[in-house]
Coordinates of N, CA and C in Angstrom, one line a residue:
X804 N -103.1 90.3 121.4 CA -103.6 89.3 120.6 C -103.7 89.6 119.1
X805 N -103.9 90.9 118.8 CA -103.9 91.3 117.4 C -102.5 91.2 116.8
X806 N -101.5 91.5 117.7 CA -100.1 91.3 117.2 C -99.9 89.8 116.8
X807 N -100.4 88.9 117.7 CA -100.3 87.4 117.4 C -101.0 87.1 116.1
X808 N -102.2 87.7 115.8 CA -102.9 87.5 114.5 C -102.0 87.9 113.4
X809 N -101.4 89.1 113.5 CA -100.5 89.6 112.4 C -99.3 88.7 112.2
X810 N -98.8 88.1 113.3 CA -97.7 87.2 113.2 C -98.1 85.8 112.6
X811 N -99.4 85.6 112.6 CA -99.9 84.3 112.0 C -100.0 83.2 113.1
X812 N -99.9 83.6 114.3 CA -100.0 82.6 115.4 C -101.4 82.4 115.9
X813 N -102.3 83.4 115.6 CA -103.7 83.3 116.0 C -104.5 83.8 114.8
X814 N -105.8 83.5 114.9 CA -106.7 84.0 113.9 C -107.7 84.9 114.6
X815 N -108.4 85.7 113.9 CA -109.4 86.5 114.5 C -110.6 85.7 115.0
X816 N -111.0 84.7 114.3 CA -112.1 83.8 114.7 C -111.6 82.4 114.9
X817 N -111.9 81.8 116.0 CA -111.4 80.4 116.3 C -111.6 80.1 117.7
X818 N -111.4 78.9 118.2 CA -111.5 78.6 119.6 C -110.5 79.4 120.4
X819 N -110.9 79.9 121.6 CA -110.0 80.6 122.4 C -108.9 79.7 122.9
X820 N -107.7 80.3 123.0 CA -106.6 79.4 123.5 C -106.7 79.1 124.9
X821 N -106.2 78.0 125.3 CA -106.1 77.5 126.7 C -104.6 77.5 127.1
X822 N -104.4 77.5 128.4 CA -103.1 77.3 128.9 C -102.6 75.9 128.7
X823 N -101.3 75.7 128.3 CA -100.9 74.3 128.0 C -101.1 73.3 129.1
X824 N -101.0 73.7 130.4 CA -101.3 72.7 131.5 C -102.7 72.3 131.4
X825 N -103.6 73.2 131.2 CA -105.1 72.8 131.1 C -105.4 72.0 129.9
X826 N -104.7 72.3 128.8 CA -104.9 71.5 127.6 C -104.5 70.0 127.8
X827 N -103.4 69.8 128.5 CA -103.0 68.4 128.8 C -104.0 67.7 129.6
X828 N -104.6 68.4 130.6 CA -105.6 67.7 131.4 C -106.9 67.5 130.6
X829 N -107.3 68.4 129.8 CA -108.5 68.3 129.0 C -108.4 67.2 128.0
X830 N -107.2 67.0 127.4 CA -107.0 66.0 126.4 C -107.3 64.6 127.0
X831 N -106.8 64.5 128.3 CA -107.0 63.2 129.0 C -108.5 63.0 129.4
X832 N -109.2 64.0 129.7 CA -110.5 63.9 130.3 C -111.7 64.0 129.2
X833 N -111.5 64.7 128.1 CA -112.6 64.9 127.2 C -112.2 64.3 125.8
X834 N -113.0 63.3 125.4 CA -112.8 62.7 124.1 C -112.9 63.8 123.0
X835 N -112.1 63.7 122.0 CA -112.1 64.6 120.9 C -111.6 66.0 121.2
X836 N -111.1 66.2 122.4 CA -110.6 67.6 122.7 C -109.5 68.0 121.7
X837 N -108.7 67.0 121.4 CA -107.5 67.3 120.5 C -107.9 67.9 119.1
X838 N -109.2 67.6 118.7 CA -109.7 68.1 117.5 C -109.7 69.7 117.5
X839 N -109.9 70.2 118.7 CA -110.0 71.6 118.9 C -108.6 72.3 118.5
X840 N -107.6 71.5 118.6 CA -106.3 72.0 118.3 C -105.9 72.0 116.8
X841 N -106.9 71.6 116.0 CA -106.6 71.5 114.5 C -106.6 72.9 113.9
X842 N -107.2 73.9 114.5 CA -107.3 75.2 114.0 C -106.6 76.2 114.9
X843 N -106.1 77.3 114.3 CA -105.5 78.3 115.1 C -106.4 78.9 116.2
X844 N -105.9 79.2 117.3 CA -106.8 79.8 118.3 C -107.2 81.2 117.8
X845 N -108.4 81.7 118.3 CA -108.9 83.0 117.8 C -109.1 84.0 119.0
X846 N -109.3 85.2 118.6 CA -109.7 86.3 119.5 C -111.1 86.1 120.0
X847 N -112.0 85.7 119.0 CA -113.4 85.4 119.4 C -113.8 84.2 118.7
X848 N -114.9 83.6 119.1 CA -115.3 82.3 118.5 C -116.7 82.0 118.8
X849 N -117.2 80.9 118.2 CA -118.6 80.4 118.4 C -118.9 80.2 119.9
X850 N -117.9 79.6 120.6 CA -118.2 79.3 122.0 C -118.3 80.5 122.8
X851 N -117.6 81.6 122.5 CA -117.6 82.8 123.2 C -119.0 83.5 123.0
X852 N -119.5 83.4 121.8 CA -120.8 84.0 121.5 C -121.9 83.2 122.2
X853 N -121.8 81.9 122.3 CA -122.9 81.1 122.9 C -122.7 80.7 124.3
X854 N -121.6 80.9 124.9 CA -121.3 80.5 126.3 C -120.4 81.5 126.9
X855 N -120.6 81.8 128.2 CA -119.7 82.7 128.9 C -118.5 81.9 129.4
X856 N -117.9 82.4 130.5 CA -116.7 81.8 131.1 C -117.1 80.5 131.7
X857 N -116.0 79.6 131.8 CA -116.2 78.3 132.4 C -116.3 78.4 133.9
X858 N -117.4 77.9 134.4 CA -117.6 77.9 135.9 C -117.6 76.5 136.4
X859 N -117.8 75.6 135.5 CA -117.9 74.2 135.9 C -117.5 73.3 134.8
X860 N -117.3 72.0 135.0 CA -117.0 71.1 133.9 C -118.1 71.0 132.9
X861 N -119.3 71.2 133.3 CA -120.4 71.2 132.3 C -120.2 72.4 131.3
X862 N -119.7 73.5 131.9 CA -119.5 74.7 131.0 C -118.3 74.3 130.0
X863 N -117.3 73.6 130.5 CA -116.2 73.3 129.6 C -116.7 72.3 128.5
X864 N -117.5 71.4 128.9 CA -118.1 70.5 127.8 C -118.9 71.2 126.8
X865 N -119.7 72.2 127.3 CA -120.5 73.0 126.3 C -119.6 73.8 125.4
X866 N -118.6 74.4 126.0 CA -117.6 75.2 125.2 C -116.9 74.3 124.1
X867 N -116.5 73.1 124.5 CA -115.9 72.2 123.6 C -116.8 71.8 122.5
X868 N -118.1 71.5 122.8 CA -119.1 71.2 121.8 C -119.2 72.4 120.8
X869 N -119.3 73.6 121.3 CA -119.4 74.8 120.4 C -118.1 74.9 119.6
X870 N -117.0 74.7 120.2 CA -115.7 74.8 119.4 C -115.7 73.7 118.3
X871 N -116.1 72.5 118.6 CA -116.1 71.5 117.6 C -117.2 71.8 116.5
X872 N -118.3 72.3 116.9 CA -119.3 72.8 115.9 C -118.6 73.8 114.9
X873 N -117.9 74.7 115.5 CA -117.2 75.7 114.6 C -116.2 75.1 113.7
X874 N -115.4 74.2 114.2 CA -114.4 73.5 113.4 C -115.0 72.7 112.2
X875 N -116.1 72.0 112.5 CA -116.8 71.2 111.5 C -117.5 72.1 110.5
X876 N -117.9 73.2 110.8 CA -118.8 74.1 110.0 C -118.2 75.4 109.5
X877 N -116.9 75.5 109.8 CA -116.3 76.8 109.5 C -116.4 77.2 108.1
X878 N -116.6 78.5 107.9 CA -116.8 79.1 106.6 C -116.7 80.6 106.7
X879 N -116.5 81.3 105.6 CA -116.5 82.7 105.6 C -117.8 83.3 106.2
X880 N -118.9 82.7 105.8 CA -120.2 83.2 106.4 C -120.3 83.0 107.9
X881 N -119.8 81.9 108.4 CA -119.9 81.7 109.9 C -118.9 82.6 110.6
X882 N -117.7 82.8 110.0 CA -116.8 83.8 110.6 C -117.4 85.2 110.6
X883 N -118.0 85.6 109.6 CA -118.7 86.9 109.5 C -119.8 87.0 110.6
X884 N -120.6 85.9 110.7 CA -121.7 85.9 111.7 C -121.1 86.0 113.1
X885 N -120.0 85.3 113.4 CA -119.4 85.4 114.7 C -118.9 86.8 115.0
X886 N -118.2 87.4 114.0 CA -117.7 88.8 114.2 C -118.9 89.7 114.5
X887 N -120.0 89.6 113.7 CA -121.1 90.5 113.9 C -121.7 90.3 115.3
X888 N -121.9 89.0 115.7 CA -122.4 88.7 117.0 C -121.5 89.1 118.1
X889 N -120.2 89.1 117.9 CA -119.2 89.6 118.9 C -119.4 91.1 119.1
X890 N -119.5 91.8 118.0 CA -119.7 93.3 118.1 C -121.1 93.5 118.9
X891 N -122.1 92.8 118.5 CA -123.4 93.0 119.1 C -123.4 92.7 120.6
X892 N -122.7 91.6 121.0 CA -122.5 91.2 122.4 C -121.8 92.3 123.2
X893 N -120.8 92.9 122.5 CA -120.0 94.0 123.2 C -120.9 95.2 123.4
X894 N -121.7 95.6 122.3 CA -122.6 96.8 122.4 C -123.6 96.6 123.5
X895 N -124.2 95.4 123.6 CA -125.2 95.1 124.5 C -124.7 94.9 125.9
X896 N -123.4 94.8 126.1 CA -122.8 94.6 127.4 C -123.0 93.2 128.0
X897 N -123.2 92.2 127.1 CA -123.5 90.9 127.6 C -122.2 90.1 127.8
X898 N -121.1 90.6 127.3 CA -119.9 89.8 127.4 C -119.5 89.6 128.9
X899 N -118.8 88.5 129.2 CA -118.4 88.2 130.6 C -117.0 88.4 130.7

């Protein structure tokens, strides 16, 4: 993934990428899902800090809400906060 960041295909912070088949399904099912595609996918993001892996459609909706929050409020400060929280999550072993 770091290689993809260096190539400019991904960013360090942003919504996690989804498989194309799943994206097509989610665009049909979830209003505003396509807004998530406005930014480059990232290695870590607001949704990963605030929500674990998707286990149900409710988890998917929560993740999308977090991703849209990030897109609407993205800034250098928020990116730094996400990076610090990512490191903290890894140190504390809370990542899933």
